[in-house]
Amino acid sequence: MVEWNFLAVLSDIDLLLLGLGNTLVVTALALAFGIPLGLFLALSRLSTIRPLSVGSAFIIEFFRTTPPLVQLFWFFFALPILIDVRMTPFIAAIVTFSIQSSAFFAEVFRGGILSIDKGQWEGAKAIGMTYGQSLRRIVLPQAVKRMIPAFMERSIELLKTTTLVSTVAYADLMFQANDLAQKTFRPLEVYTVVAVIYFLLIFTFSQISIAVEHRLARSGESTVR
Amino acid sequence: MQHTWDFATIFQNWEVLWVGLKGTVVMFLVTVVLGLSGGLVVGMGRYAQNSALRWPATAFVEIFRNTPVLVQIIWFYYAFPILTGIEVNPFLAAVLGISLNTMAFSAEIYRAGIQSIEPGQWEAGKAIGMTYGQTLRRIIMPVAIKRILPALTNRGIEVFKMSTLASVVAYVETLNQAKLIADLNFNPIESYTAVALIFFVVLYPVVQATYALERTLRKSD
């Protein structure tokens, strides 16, 4: 019979909380860069200028079809040699997850923009709006509302994917767990506690996401996936 | 500094990479089969009238969907053996983590597919004397599977990408072998670019086929 002993974990819980903070920082920064980049990629992909749409389609598909861990290794181990910069685990994580999530956000944006009736564009044009004005004032406000559930789902996926940064020694929650498990010789308790922390965090976000989706459904808003 | 690309060392080490590719394929096949078939069972449990079936299935789905798959693999590798006394090698840890995760995600896909079928279909099956299992097999599933095929294919694509996480517990797959080549030949650029290209070349046609499938199904509906 296994003797559970959480004392070692609980006395070093501040190490795990530090890791949790870093996990949230990486997630927030990747979102802050990934969402605008995703919008840019989506608009490029929808553009009538062929090189632009083909180029961004390639970027989107490339980052959607390659494993995030391979991307992280590439940015961490290969890019610094290629362009002669100093790379830290933190920068590699931000760059990787910003670009990786932007490829997925781009598809959400594209779905949202395409779901808006063509008449909306034509109406905006008819009253003399430019492309940028129609997009900002007419199309995006409607599209974004439909995209909220898909957006939140992608953000939750991103939060889970950030665990990969532990493999390049960035001190996120997963990395701190590995560290603590080795130090305390209590992998069972450490990894179980960490799994519970992740669960509580992600489950809370999932429940919020579901509540928002129901709220949108009640207001008669259709959503895109 | 100008880097001169040189893939020669990759080709010289093709045997090392080949071992990794085989490892990736084995991991993918085992986890995709276990994950998608197990997911059907869990999905049925989620849909069951009997709460003794519904509750455990729901708990399973929530636990495995709301924790990162890397945490699951590491937990099975380091914590599970202590808890159960069962010895776990890298292959088994990765198989457990990835397939249980896939079961939870695909269970929700099956459930959504089955729930999308109008209740009238169930009633019709019952009216002509079919049992629950017969109605499910002959009437509900053929229609539901068609509707969820794109979502299942997307899951398959995710499973293929997830196989790289097995490298974290030192299971021999493509990324693991690329790291070996990179460390021995000091060519991380070529090694990791090669792995990225391999995944892209394999998955790009699959993604395109999924898009085509979605369009066809939308037209036929």
Tab-separated table of C-alpha atoms in Angstrom:
chain	number	residue	atom	x	y	z
A	1	MET	CA	0.000	0.000	0.000
A	2	VAL	CA	1.281	3.413	-0.948
A	3	GLU	CA	1.850	5.974	1.755
A	4	TRP	CA	0.845	9.364	0.444
A	5	ASN	CA	2.901	12.131	1.978
A	6	PHE	CA	2.116	15.625	0.809
A	7	LEU	CA	4.280	17.373	3.407
A	8	ALA	CA	7.321	17.703	1.165
A	9	VAL	CA	5.192	19.190	-1.620
A	10	LEU	CA	3.271	21.538	0.607
A	11	SER	CA	6.393	22.931	2.280
A	12	ASP	CA	7.726	23.848	-1.180
A	13	ILE	CA	4.427	24.930	-2.658
A	14	ASP	CA	5.847	28.421	-3.310
A	15	LEU	CA	8.160	26.873	-5.938
A	16	LEU	CA	5.123	25.476	-7.728
A	17	LEU	CA	3.250	28.755	-7.432
A	18	LEU	CA	6.243	30.544	-8.974
A	19	GLY	CA	6.036	28.061	-11.854
A	20	LEU	CA	2.304	28.651	-12.156
A	21	GLY	CA	2.968	32.389	-12.419
A	22	ASN	CA	5.482	31.787	-15.216
A	23	THR	CA	3.017	29.511	-17.007
A	24	LEU	CA	0.424	32.285	-16.932
A	25	VAL	CA	2.981	34.889	-18.110
A	26	VAL	CA	3.967	32.790	-21.130
A	27	THR	CA	0.313	32.110	-21.960
A	28	ALA	CA	-0.668	35.780	-21.645
A	29	LEU	CA	2.240	37.034	-23.767
A	30	ALA	CA	1.689	34.388	-26.440
A	31	LEU	CA	-1.969	35.474	-26.585
A	32	ALA	CA	-1.025	39.162	-26.717
A	33	PHE	CA	1.202	38.559	-29.751
A	34	GLY	CA	-0.643	35.605	-31.240
A	35	ILE	CA	-4.078	37.204	-31.600
A	36	PRO	CA	-3.018	40.305	-33.592
A	37	LEU	CA	-0.660	38.159	-35.668
A	38	GLY	CA	-3.524	35.748	-36.283
A	39	LEU	CA	-5.746	38.589	-37.505
A	40	PHE	CA	-2.976	39.755	-39.821
A	41	LEU	CA	-2.494	36.227	-41.216
A	42	ALA	CA	-6.251	35.796	-41.702
A	43	LEU	CA	-6.595	39.101	-43.575
A	44	SER	CA	-3.576	38.210	-45.719
A	45	ARG	CA	-5.032	34.814	-46.481
A	46	LEU	CA	-8.346	36.418	-47.505
A	47	SER	CA	-6.538	39.029	-49.590
A	48	THR	CA	-7.020	39.102	-53.362
A	49	ILE	CA	-3.278	39.735	-53.793
A	50	ARG	CA	-2.149	36.247	-54.693
A	51	PRO	CA	1.427	36.128	-53.286
A	52	LEU	CA	0.113	37.471	-49.990
A	53	SER	CA	-2.692	34.916	-49.676
A	54	VAL	CA	-0.513	32.003	-50.801
A	55	GLY	CA	2.307	33.051	-48.471
A	56	SER	CA	0.141	33.357	-45.403
A	57	ALA	CA	-1.757	30.155	-46.231
A	58	PHE	CA	1.606	28.385	-46.285
A	59	ILE	CA	2.640	29.834	-42.922
A	60	ILE	CA	-0.711	28.900	-41.366
A	61	GLU	CA	-0.659	25.333	-42.690
A	62	PHE	CA	3.005	24.841	-41.816
A	63	PHE	CA	2.499	25.794	-38.184
A	64	ARG	CA	-0.717	23.799	-37.936
A	65	THR	CA	0.806	20.594	-39.324
A	66	THR	CA	4.111	20.543	-37.439
A	67	PRO	CA	4.303	19.518	-33.768
A	68	PRO	CA	4.716	22.451	-31.349
A	69	LEU	CA	7.609	20.673	-29.641
A	70	VAL	CA	9.516	20.531	-32.939
A	71	GLN	CA	8.819	24.246	-33.459
A	72	LEU	CA	10.059	25.043	-29.965
A	73	PHE	CA	13.284	23.059	-30.513
A	74	TRP	CA	13.754	24.786	-33.852
A	75	PHE	CA	13.400	28.272	-32.386
A	76	PHE	CA	15.526	27.405	-29.371
A	77	PHE	CA	18.358	25.387	-30.927
A	78	ALA	CA	18.386	26.286	-34.634
A	79	LEU	CA	17.288	29.925	-34.960
A	80	PRO	CA	20.067	31.424	-32.763
A	81	ILE	CA	22.718	29.870	-35.016
A	82	LEU	CA	20.891	30.883	-38.160
A	83	ILE	CA	20.558	34.567	-37.317
A	84	ASP	CA	23.244	34.854	-34.618
A	85	VAL	CA	21.158	36.037	-31.680
A	86	ARG	CA	21.232	35.013	-28.066
A	87	MET	CA	18.213	32.873	-27.315
A	88	THR	CA	16.749	32.316	-23.880
A	89	PRO	CA	14.127	29.676	-23.028
A	90	PHE	CA	11.705	32.520	-22.297
A	91	ILE	CA	12.111	34.225	-25.688
A	92	ALA	CA	11.996	30.885	-27.527
A	93	ALA	CA	8.747	30.066	-25.714
A	94	ILE	CA	7.126	33.410	-26.517
A	95	VAL	CA	8.183	33.311	-30.178
A	96	THR	CA	7.078	29.692	-30.665
A	97	PHE	CA	3.702	29.919	-28.960
A	98	SER	CA	2.876	33.329	-30.451
A	99	ILE	CA	3.417	32.067	-33.988
A	100	GLN	CA	1.971	28.612	-33.318
A	101	SER	CA	-1.229	29.985	-31.779
A	102	SER	CA	-1.487	32.739	-34.408
A	103	ALA	CA	-1.812	30.046	-37.085
A	104	PHE	CA	-4.811	28.621	-35.235
A	105	PHE	CA	-6.252	32.052	-34.397
A	106	ALA	CA	-5.935	32.981	-38.080
A	107	GLU	CA	-8.313	30.164	-38.977
A	108	VAL	CA	-10.760	31.294	-36.290
A	109	PHE	CA	-10.628	34.874	-37.615
A	110	ARG	CA	-11.024	33.656	-41.183
A	111	GLY	CA	-14.066	31.568	-40.270
A	112	GLY	CA	-15.568	34.511	-38.396
A	113	ILE	CA	-14.997	37.032	-41.176
A	114	LEU	CA	-16.304	34.657	-43.862
A	115	SER	CA	-19.433	33.991	-41.794
A	116	ILE	CA	-20.465	37.648	-42.132
A	117	ASP	CA	-22.967	38.230	-44.923
A	118	LYS	CA	-21.494	39.788	-48.067
A	119	GLY	CA	-24.194	42.462	-47.938
A	120	GLN	CA	-22.467	43.940	-44.881
A	121	TRP	CA	-19.337	44.651	-46.916
A	122	GLU	CA	-21.406	46.022	-49.776
A	123	GLY	CA	-23.459	48.200	-47.442
A	124	ALA	CA	-20.302	49.676	-45.913
A	125	LYS	CA	-18.851	50.309	-49.360
A	126	ALA	CA	-22.101	51.927	-50.503
A	127	ILE	CA	-21.895	54.555	-47.759
A	128	GLY	CA	-18.330	55.334	-48.780
A	129	MET	CA	-16.286	53.341	-46.262
A	130	THR	CA	-12.832	52.125	-47.214
A	131	TYR	CA	-11.816	48.451	-46.798
A	132	GLY	CA	-10.172	49.216	-43.454
A	133	GLN	CA	-13.174	51.138	-42.157
A	134	SER	CA	-15.657	48.428	-43.183
A	135	LEU	CA	-13.493	45.823	-41.516
A	136	ARG	CA	-13.030	47.773	-38.292
A	137	ARG	CA	-16.487	49.248	-37.893
A	138	ILE	CA	-18.836	46.755	-39.547
A	139	VAL	CA	-17.399	43.293	-40.095
A	140	LEU	CA	-15.016	42.622	-37.183
A	141	PRO	CA	-17.387	43.721	-34.382
A	142	GLN	CA	-19.945	41.184	-35.631
A	143	ALA	CA	-17.391	38.497	-36.468
A	144	VAL	CA	-15.556	38.697	-33.150
A	145	LYS	CA	-18.721	38.032	-31.194
A	146	ARG	CA	-19.254	34.806	-33.116
A	147	MET	CA	-15.637	33.792	-32.598
A	148	ILE	CA	-15.521	34.145	-28.818
A	149	PRO	CA	-16.121	30.441	-27.973
A	150	ALA	CA	-13.580	29.214	-30.537
A	151	PHE	CA	-11.186	31.837	-29.242
A	152	MET	CA	-11.493	30.707	-25.649
A	153	GLU	CA	-11.065	27.081	-26.666
A	154	ARG	CA	-7.842	27.932	-28.508
A	155	SER	CA	-6.573	29.908	-25.518
A	156	ILE	CA	-7.148	26.909	-23.259
A	157	GLU	CA	-5.273	24.704	-25.749
A	158	LEU	CA	-2.449	27.242	-25.669
A	159	LEU	CA	-2.310	27.131	-21.882
A	160	LYS	CA	-1.940	23.353	-22.040
A	161	THR	CA	0.703	23.533	-24.779
A	162	THR	CA	2.892	25.881	-22.713
A	163	THR	CA	3.903	22.842	-20.590
A	164	LEU	CA	6.338	22.087	-23.433
A	165	VAL	CA	8.596	24.997	-22.380
A	166	SER	CA	9.757	22.840	-19.479
A	167	THR	CA	11.772	20.822	-22.033
A	168	VAL	CA	13.978	23.848	-22.804
A	169	ALA	CA	14.353	24.587	-19.065
A	170	TYR	CA	11.992	27.526	-18.688
A	171	ALA	CA	10.727	27.504	-15.097
A	172	ASP	CA	7.024	26.984	-15.763
A	173	LEU	CA	4.802	24.840	-13.525
A	174	MET	CA	5.813	21.612	-15.287
A	175	PHE	CA	9.523	22.403	-14.967
A	176	GLN	CA	9.190	23.302	-11.301
A	177	ALA	CA	7.400	20.005	-10.784
A	178	ASN	CA	10.260	18.037	-12.360
A	179	ASP	CA	12.681	19.960	-10.187
A	180	LEU	CA	10.721	19.409	-7.002
A	181	ALA	CA	10.115	15.723	-7.746
A	182	GLN	CA	13.854	15.151	-8.023
A	183	LYS	CA	14.633	17.157	-4.921
A	184	THR	CA	12.014	15.573	-2.666
A	185	PHE	CA	12.016	12.026	-4.102
A	186	ARG	CA	8.222	12.323	-4.030
A	187	PRO	CA	7.218	12.180	-7.722
A	188	LEU	CA	3.814	10.651	-6.933
A	189	GLU	CA	2.722	13.534	-4.710
A	190	VAL	CA	4.425	16.269	-6.741
A	191	TYR	CA	3.014	15.232	-10.119
A	192	THR	CA	-0.406	14.564	-8.640
A	193	VAL	CA	-0.524	18.005	-7.029
A	194	VAL	CA	0.645	19.610	-10.265
A	195	ALA	CA	-1.977	17.708	-12.264
A	196	VAL	CA	-4.620	18.955	-9.809
A	197	ILE	CA	-3.375	22.572	-10.128
A	198	TYR	CA	-3.548	22.358	-13.926
A	199	PHE	CA	-6.958	20.732	-13.708
A	200	LEU	CA	-8.416	23.425	-11.446
A	201	LEU	CA	-7.013	26.180	-13.652
A	202	ILE	CA	-8.091	24.716	-16.980
A	203	PHE	CA	-11.417	23.398	-15.705
A	204	THR	CA	-12.302	26.891	-14.433
A	205	PHE	CA	-11.471	28.434	-17.809
A	206	SER	CA	-13.460	25.694	-19.591
A	207	GLN	CA	-16.517	26.331	-17.421
A	208	ILE	CA	-16.294	30.082	-18.102
A	209	SER	CA	-15.994	29.334	-21.801
A	210	ILE	CA	-19.085	27.096	-21.714
A	211	ALA	CA	-21.054	29.742	-19.788
A	212	VAL	CA	-20.110	32.405	-22.333
A	213	GLU	CA	-21.107	30.116	-25.188
A	214	HIS	CA	-24.532	29.487	-23.612
A	215	ARG	CA	-24.970	33.205	-23.042
A	216	LEU	CA	-24.177	33.898	-26.693
A	217	ALA	CA	-26.533	31.141	-27.803
A	218	ARG	CA	-29.334	32.710	-25.707
A	219	SER	CA	-28.749	36.082	-27.341
A	220	GLY	CA	-29.385	34.313	-30.641
A	221	GLU	CA	-25.789	34.628	-31.788
A	222	SER	CA	-24.477	31.898	-34.039
A	223	THR	CA	-20.916	30.842	-33.369
A	224	VAL	CA	-18.132	29.629	-35.600
A	225	ARG	CA	-15.716	26.807	-34.915
B	1	MET	CA	27.010	35.467	-40.003
B	2	GLN	CA	25.867	33.482	-42.986
B	3	HIS	CA	24.827	29.922	-42.414
B	4	THR	CA	25.527	27.445	-45.174
B	5	TRP	CA	22.771	24.855	-45.250
B	6	ASP	CA	24.148	21.380	-45.436
B	7	PHE	CA	21.764	18.446	-45.297
B	8	ALA	CA	24.515	15.921	-46.107
B	9	THR	CA	24.938	14.962	-42.439
B	10	ILE	CA	21.221	14.243	-42.224
B	11	PHE	CA	21.394	11.859	-45.180
B	12	GLN	CA	24.509	10.221	-43.755
B	13	ASN	CA	22.520	9.545	-40.596
B	14	TRP	CA	19.380	8.363	-42.338
B	15	GLU	CA	19.454	5.087	-40.421
B	16	VAL	CA	19.265	6.944	-37.100
B	17	LEU	CA	16.325	8.970	-38.384
B	18	TRP	CA	14.681	5.873	-39.851
B	19	VAL	CA	14.592	4.212	-36.415
B	20	GLY	CA	12.858	7.341	-35.122
B	21	LEU	CA	10.329	7.370	-37.944
B	22	LYS	CA	9.402	3.770	-37.186
B	23	GLY	CA	8.989	4.713	-33.529
B	24	THR	CA	6.688	7.598	-34.500
B	25	VAL	CA	4.552	5.377	-36.748
B	26	VAL	CA	4.209	2.678	-34.074
B	27	MET	CA	3.295	5.270	-31.423
B	28	PHE	CA	0.756	6.892	-33.747
B	29	LEU	CA	-0.923	3.635	-34.785
B	30	VAL	CA	-1.223	2.268	-31.245
B	31	THR	CA	-2.524	5.521	-29.733
B	32	VAL	CA	-4.890	6.414	-32.575
B	33	VAL	CA	-6.513	2.959	-32.541
B	34	LEU	CA	-6.793	2.800	-28.740
B	35	GLY	CA	-7.859	6.450	-28.480
B	36	LEU	CA	-10.557	6.481	-31.136
B	37	SER	CA	-12.046	3.078	-30.270
B	38	GLY	CA	-11.875	3.657	-26.512
B	39	GLY	CA	-13.407	7.075	-27.071
B	40	LEU	CA	-16.503	5.456	-28.579
B	41	VAL	CA	-17.005	3.395	-25.411
B	42	VAL	CA	-16.517	6.434	-23.147
B	43	GLY	CA	-18.754	8.515	-25.436
B	44	MET	CA	-21.520	5.919	-25.097
B	45	GLY	CA	-21.040	6.069	-21.322
B	46	ARG	CA	-21.430	9.843	-21.416
B	47	TYR	CA	-24.713	9.360	-23.257
B	48	ALA	CA	-26.014	6.549	-21.043
B	49	GLN	CA	-29.265	6.834	-19.047
B	50	ASN	CA	-27.671	4.906	-16.178
B	51	SER	CA	-25.836	7.348	-13.920
B	52	ALA	CA	-23.492	4.580	-12.706
B	53	LEU	CA	-22.103	4.635	-16.258
B	54	ARG	CA	-22.563	8.324	-16.960
B	55	TRP	CA	-20.733	9.698	-13.916
B	56	PRO	CA	-17.428	7.812	-14.279
B	57	ALA	CA	-17.404	8.531	-18.021
B	58	THR	CA	-17.989	12.233	-17.368
B	59	ALA	CA	-15.276	12.370	-14.698
B	60	PHE	CA	-12.847	10.606	-17.027
B	61	VAL	CA	-13.545	13.024	-19.877
B	62	GLU	CA	-13.227	16.116	-17.658
B	63	ILE	CA	-9.990	14.962	-16.033
B	64	PHE	CA	-8.226	14.077	-19.260
B	65	ARG	CA	-9.510	17.046	-21.253
B	66	ASN	CA	-8.633	19.568	-18.564
B	67	THR	CA	-5.025	18.582	-17.918
B	68	PRO	CA	-2.121	18.940	-20.370
B	69	VAL	CA	-1.169	15.732	-22.174
B	70	LEU	CA	2.499	16.228	-21.195
B	71	VAL	CA	1.487	16.192	-17.523
B	72	GLN	CA	-0.417	12.966	-18.175
B	73	ILE	CA	2.579	11.272	-19.841
B	74	ILE	CA	4.950	12.360	-17.066
B	75	TRP	CA	2.475	11.315	-14.403
B	76	PHE	CA	2.185	7.836	-15.921
B	77	TYR	CA	5.958	7.594	-16.184
B	78	TYR	CA	6.982	8.766	-12.723
B	79	ALA	CA	3.922	8.627	-10.443
B	80	PHE	CA	1.805	5.704	-11.702
B	81	PRO	CA	4.515	3.032	-11.034
B	82	ILE	CA	4.799	4.143	-7.400
B	83	LEU	CA	1.044	4.077	-6.984
B	84	THR	CA	0.467	0.663	-8.558
B	85	GLY	CA	3.814	-1.108	-8.445
B	86	ILE	CA	3.478	-1.676	-12.201
B	87	GLU	CA	6.678	-1.046	-14.114
B	88	VAL	CA	6.212	1.544	-16.823
B	89	ASN	CA	8.647	2.012	-19.703
B	90	PRO	CA	8.731	5.154	-21.907
B	91	PHE	CA	6.596	3.479	-24.582
B	92	LEU	CA	3.848	2.488	-22.147
B	93	ALA	CA	3.834	5.883	-20.407
B	94	ALA	CA	3.423	7.695	-23.722
B	95	VAL	CA	0.779	5.230	-24.942
B	96	LEU	CA	-1.223	5.641	-21.731
B	97	GLY	CA	-0.985	9.451	-21.750
B	98	ILE	CA	-1.731	9.990	-25.426
B	99	SER	CA	-4.439	7.358	-25.851
B	100	LEU	CA	-6.352	8.231	-22.672
B	101	ASN	CA	-6.197	11.907	-23.675
B	102	THR	CA	-7.459	11.008	-27.156
B	103	MET	CA	-10.214	8.831	-25.689
B	104	ALA	CA	-11.505	11.809	-23.696
B	105	PHE	CA	-11.468	14.162	-26.684
B	106	SER	CA	-12.954	11.695	-29.146
B	107	ALA	CA	-15.635	10.660	-26.607
B	108	GLU	CA	-16.996	14.192	-26.870
B	109	ILE	CA	-16.913	14.005	-30.665
B	110	TYR	CA	-18.887	10.724	-30.678
B	111	ARG	CA	-21.344	12.104	-28.148
B	112	ALA	CA	-21.951	15.228	-30.232
B	113	GLY	CA	-22.374	13.065	-33.324
B	114	ILE	CA	-24.890	10.750	-31.688
B	115	GLN	CA	-26.793	13.656	-30.109
B	116	SER	CA	-27.041	15.355	-33.505
B	117	ILE	CA	-29.301	12.519	-34.722
B	118	GLU	CA	-33.000	13.329	-34.328
B	119	PRO	CA	-34.792	11.322	-31.569
B	120	GLY	CA	-37.240	10.127	-34.231
B	121	GLN	CA	-34.527	7.829	-35.587
B	122	TRP	CA	-34.230	6.076	-32.213
B	123	GLU	CA	-37.990	5.780	-31.948
B	124	ALA	CA	-38.238	4.382	-35.475
B	125	GLY	CA	-35.611	1.766	-34.641
B	126	LYS	CA	-37.505	0.792	-31.527
B	127	ALA	CA	-40.836	0.751	-33.362
B	128	ILE	CA	-39.648	-1.891	-35.814
B	129	GLY	CA	-38.403	-4.019	-32.901
B	130	MET	CA	-34.699	-3.232	-32.862
B	131	THR	CA	-32.753	-3.364	-29.604
B	132	TYR	CA	-30.690	-0.397	-28.378
B	133	GLY	CA	-27.504	-1.926	-29.781
B	134	GLN	CA	-29.098	-2.705	-33.131
B	135	THR	CA	-30.539	0.801	-33.497
B	136	LEU	CA	-27.173	2.291	-32.599
B	137	ARG	CA	-25.225	0.089	-35.007
B	138	ARG	CA	-27.555	0.065	-37.976
B	139	ILE	CA	-29.330	3.424	-37.857
B	140	ILE	CA	-27.618	5.979	-35.647
B	141	MET	CA	-23.898	5.314	-36.144
B	142	PRO	CA	-23.832	5.203	-39.972
B	143	VAL	CA	-25.305	8.732	-40.080
B	144	ALA	CA	-23.383	10.024	-37.047
B	145	ILE	CA	-19.995	8.770	-38.268
B	146	LYS	CA	-20.456	10.638	-41.529
B	147	ARG	CA	-21.094	13.863	-39.647
B	148	ILE	CA	-18.146	13.509	-37.273
B	149	LEU	CA	-15.619	12.197	-39.785
B	150	PRO	CA	-13.868	15.595	-40.208
B	151	ALA	CA	-13.609	16.062	-36.420
B	152	LEU	CA	-12.205	12.533	-36.024
B	153	THR	CA	-9.649	13.137	-38.785
B	154	ASN	CA	-8.556	16.330	-37.021
B	155	ARG	CA	-8.105	14.330	-33.813
B	156	GLY	CA	-5.974	11.849	-35.761
B	157	ILE	CA	-3.776	14.719	-36.957
B	158	GLU	CA	-3.388	15.930	-33.365
B	159	VAL	CA	-2.463	12.404	-32.238
B	160	PHE	CA	0.248	12.227	-34.880
B	161	LYS	CA	1.737	15.531	-33.687
B	162	MET	CA	1.401	14.473	-30.041
B	163	SER	CA	3.676	11.469	-30.661
B	164	THR	CA	6.655	13.870	-30.401
B	165	LEU	CA	5.865	14.349	-26.696
B	166	ALA	CA	6.975	10.761	-26.118
B	167	SER	CA	10.531	12.037	-26.615
B	168	VAL	CA	10.257	13.777	-23.236
B	169	VAL	CA	10.335	10.394	-21.489
B	170	ALA	CA	13.073	9.240	-23.919
B	171	TYR	CA	10.904	7.063	-26.159
B	172	VAL	CA	12.765	6.636	-29.436
B	173	GLU	CA	10.802	8.567	-32.074
B	174	THR	CA	11.649	11.065	-34.817
B	175	LEU	CA	12.281	14.167	-32.689
B	176	ASN	CA	14.329	12.167	-30.204
B	177	GLN	CA	16.548	10.847	-33.016
B	178	ALA	CA	16.850	14.311	-34.597
B	179	LYS	CA	18.135	15.623	-31.269
B	180	LEU	CA	20.684	12.802	-31.242
B	181	ILE	CA	21.850	13.701	-34.752
B	182	ALA	CA	21.952	17.404	-33.851
B	183	ASP	CA	24.045	16.788	-30.740
B	184	LEU	CA	26.511	14.483	-32.483
B	185	ASN	CA	26.957	16.487	-35.681
B	186	PHE	CA	26.432	20.032	-34.370
B	187	ASN	CA	23.765	20.622	-37.009
B	188	PRO	CA	20.583	21.570	-35.105
B	189	ILE	CA	19.367	23.767	-37.981
B	190	GLU	CA	19.287	20.942	-40.503
B	191	SER	CA	18.139	18.295	-38.017
B	192	TYR	CA	15.132	20.170	-36.660
B	193	THR	CA	14.233	21.595	-40.069
B	194	ALA	CA	14.234	18.037	-41.402
B	195	VAL	CA	11.820	16.878	-38.677
B	196	ALA	CA	9.509	19.842	-39.277
B	197	LEU	CA	9.511	19.091	-43.013
B	198	ILE	CA	8.795	15.395	-42.429
B	199	PHE	CA	5.709	16.230	-40.362
B	200	PHE	CA	4.589	18.881	-42.837
B	201	VAL	CA	4.951	16.551	-45.829
B	202	VAL	CA	2.989	13.790	-44.078
B	203	LEU	CA	0.219	15.929	-42.599
B	204	TYR	CA	-0.322	18.578	-45.281
B	205	PRO	CA	-2.059	16.180	-47.717
B	206	VAL	CA	-4.149	14.810	-44.837
B	207	VAL	CA	-5.269	18.315	-43.849
B	208	GLN	CA	-6.149	19.115	-47.465
B	209	ALA	CA	-8.108	15.858	-47.719
B	210	THR	CA	-10.002	16.821	-44.555
B	211	TYR	CA	-10.966	20.171	-46.076
B	212	ALA	CA	-12.169	18.399	-49.233
B	213	LEU	CA	-14.112	15.904	-47.110
B	214	GLU	CA	-15.783	18.716	-45.159
B	215	ARG	CA	-16.871	20.399	-48.387
B	216	THR	CA	-18.253	17.149	-49.823
B	217	LEU	CA	-20.169	16.328	-46.647
B	218	ARG	CA	-21.605	19.838	-46.452
B	219	LYS	CA	-22.886	19.507	-50.023
B	220	SER	CA	-24.400	16.062	-49.450
B	221	ASP	CA	-26.226	17.157	-46.283
